[in-house]
Amino acid sequence: MPQLLKDNRVIEDSWTYLAEDAQSLPDGDLLLSYAQWQIFSDQIEAHRGNVGVVIEGNAEIEDIIEPLLKLPLIAINFPKFADGRGFSVASLLRDRYNYCGEIRAVGGFIRDQLYLLSRCGFNAFKFIEDIDLSEASKSLEDFSETYQVSADQENPLFRRR
Amino acid sequence: MYKYDNYDHKIVNERVEQFRDQTQRYLAGEIADEEFLPLRLQNGLYLQRLAPMLRIAVPYGMLSSAQVRKLAHISRVYDKGYVHFTTRQNIQLNWPALEEVPDILSELAEVEMHAIQTSGNCIRNTTTDQFAGVARDEIEDPRPWCELIRQWSTLHPEFAFLPRKFKIAVCGSEEDRAAFLLHDIGLQLVKNDAGELGFEVFVGGGLGRTPIIGSSIRKFLPKQHLLSYLDAILRVYNRFGNRDNKYKARIKILVKAWTPEVFAERVEAEWEHIKDGPSTLTDTEFARVKSFFPLPQYQTIDGADSAKQLATTASDNIAFSRWLDRNTQLQKQAGYRSVTLSLKPAGVAPGDVTDKQLETIADLADRYSFGELRATHNQNVVLTDVVESDLFELWQQAKQSGLATPTIGTINDMICCPGGDYCSLANAKSIPVAEAIQRKFSDLDYVYDLGDLELNISGCMNACGHHHIGHIGILGVDKKGKEWYQIQLGGSANKNAALGKVLGPSLSRDEITDGIEKLLDVYVENRIADESFLNTYQRIGIEKFKERVYASTT
Ligand code: HEM
Ligand code: SF4
């Protein structure tokens, strides 16, 4: 089974993407695009397994997020690593919508972004390429102190100094 | 000056180690070129036409003498013995070796310096007035605010991969010396009717290909909300700024497309959610940061007496008197002046200084200005808080080291980008043009008679030399592989910021200095009393200048 980094550990990834041309939901933990989620919304209740949704960084999440918040997993796609919109989307999910499920980075992000991603609320990282995950996980520890408020830090440094 | 505590040291040291590891993995082939690119840019490292270039942050332009000595040492050991002061109050090394950059960074960390976010699509070094704290027209010292912004923006997790670079400037005085209307965010310190301190917030200014003057989106932001409001602006920009076309990716394009009113509404809506949260600044924090910028221990000096003595010294020495006139400035504090050390002697690229000169500058700062100095966006160095009776001595020592060219604020104090000699994006060379102009106008009496005049040169439309806001702007253009120069007139970076207008067809390298001379002739013939070049231009318009320059070139 493919692997990913979650909560700072390398684990098996039980989730699979729903095929683009799927007519129904096969059993198991499924990742749907937002469009697929809309199509299959009436079958999700009866589905055997979990369902999660992949959203894009440019999503106007204010308009779509409400029904997604009860899902156990929301994945945010990075079309390329330099596209930083996903950082804001994850921050909003955690801070404004108090989402407590898994926020998974998928797509073109890179190892050297892990620390900042995790500060914005991502707790799972699925790399496109097959890389040494336990080696990569070192980048989660790049810094031990930080100035700002963020998903993982309730108080800015000036309130803790 | 701000002093690091254990937290600041830790963050900067961890950044050095992070970059050391990234560089090693890159050199070992484990990081691809295109992935290393933003990682190194976020740490100020460019790979250029000739060699790498490392841009070192000088937060809001403040430097201590110890830092300057360290820079001299670094330039000697790791580079060719000189550094370059940029128009954003930073310092560049032009020839470091990639493998040695982590060592340079760790030497810098020893003196509380770094290269964090000096390049790349992130929040850059915050800039301000070089006379902060001593300017006579100051409303409030902008430096504590700049430091708060520095800490907030350093490794901000959400805003490290913006659509494009992002620059913030703070203005604390009546006159604008920070070009804050030409920044992505410009903050003007103001007091409201109740006497409370806050900011007027401007967004969407900038130079580059599409020069735009910033728009006010909030008349009064109470000071404690500064950081959450910045978060709101950045979040809107990060989510909705254009990412498809790098020439349309600056915030100014978004603000223009949405209109400043709509942009302001989006920011306010975002801010509603985070306002009054934990990022709200506290009185304790204001007091803590402010305490790093105390007034020095001034002596009580009889201002009139001191002025008289100075006038006597100056009357015996024309060279000193010229320097006093152009290169020093009165302060709030009687009997003290701010001195601008010129980095613009003819024949040297504007802003370049040698290791020896850096050491002299550090010595002068220790001797005369409480061990501190400031880099200016005009690529000079300022020593503040100099006792007037020390000025003559200071001048003599500065002169020996080539730091006393008495031309501050004149045509010879030009801003100039590195251009075709160093920069791979250039259309044309800029440094030789600057030199030719300085040589042509070497008669100081003539230069003084011309008075205040800003001449800015960029080697291409990226506008690093700020040509749009020079009273005279020169832009290098490429025509069929030859270097040509477009002239613009009437730009200005103060509170009535204006962008220059194109005079007409470009001139060749051979024609450019004569062209400038004709512009100056038109000014001298038309000025009324002691009107400046800019005012004369504003009064008589562009036509007369145009006629003269193009009359004889046919
Ligand atoms: C050595 C090679 C250099 C290269 C390749 C380079 C490249 C660039 C580019 C591409 C831009 C335009 C970005 C944009 O607005 O889209 C830019 C902007 C700028 N550069 Fe440079 N630069 C170099 C050196 C310098 C130096 C030495 C200075 C200072 C003297 C400088 C000061 C600036 C400033 C102030 C801007 C901002 C203009 C604005 O506000 O938009 N650059 N640079
Ligand atoms: S203005 Fe153009 S030529 Fe000059 S430094 Fe910038 S990019 Fe290079």
Tab-separated table of C-alpha atoms and ligand atoms in Angstrom, chain B residues 416-420 422-428 430 457-467 475, ligand 2:
chain	number	residue	atom	x	y	z
B	416	CYS	CA	21.263	53.842	-10.506
B	417	CYS	CA	20.615	50.109	-10.852
B	418	PRO	CA	23.467	47.693	-11.706
B	419	GLY	CA	22.234	47.499	-15.296
B	420	GLY	CA	23.898	45.701	-18.160
B	422	TYR	CA	25.865	42.904	-13.951
B	423	CYS	CA	22.213	42.168	-14.507
B	424	SER	CA	21.010	39.571	-16.965
B	425	LEU	CA	17.671	41.282	-17.504
B	426	ALA	CA	19.134	44.596	-18.607
B	427	ASN	CA	18.390	46.216	-21.953
B	428	ALA	CA	21.232	48.640	-21.560
B	430	SER	CA	23.327	52.134	-16.614
B	457	ILE	CA	18.520	55.437	-14.010
B	458	SER	CA	17.207	51.918	-14.662
B	459	GLY	CA	18.664	49.492	-17.181
B	460	CYS	CA	15.248	48.063	-18.057
B	461	MET	CA	11.546	48.426	-17.319
B	462	ASN	CA	11.818	46.442	-14.098
B	463	ALA	CA	12.690	49.824	-12.680
B	464	CYS	CA	15.190	48.869	-9.980
B	465	GLY	CA	16.688	52.350	-10.423
B	466	HIS	CA	13.288	53.970	-9.787
B	467	HIS	CA	13.381	55.934	-13.066
B	475	LEU	CA	15.331	54.074	-18.853
C	2	SF4	S1	16.216	47.700	-13.716
C	2	SF4	FE1	16.495	46.039	-15.096
C	2	SF4	S2	18.666	46.215	-15.583
C	2	SF4	FE2	18.391	47.363	-13.742
C	2	SF4	S3	18.880	45.877	-12.121
C	2	SF4	FE3	16.653	45.893	-12.452
C	2	SF4	S4	16.310	44.221	-13.818
C	2	SF4	FE4	18.479	44.719	-13.952
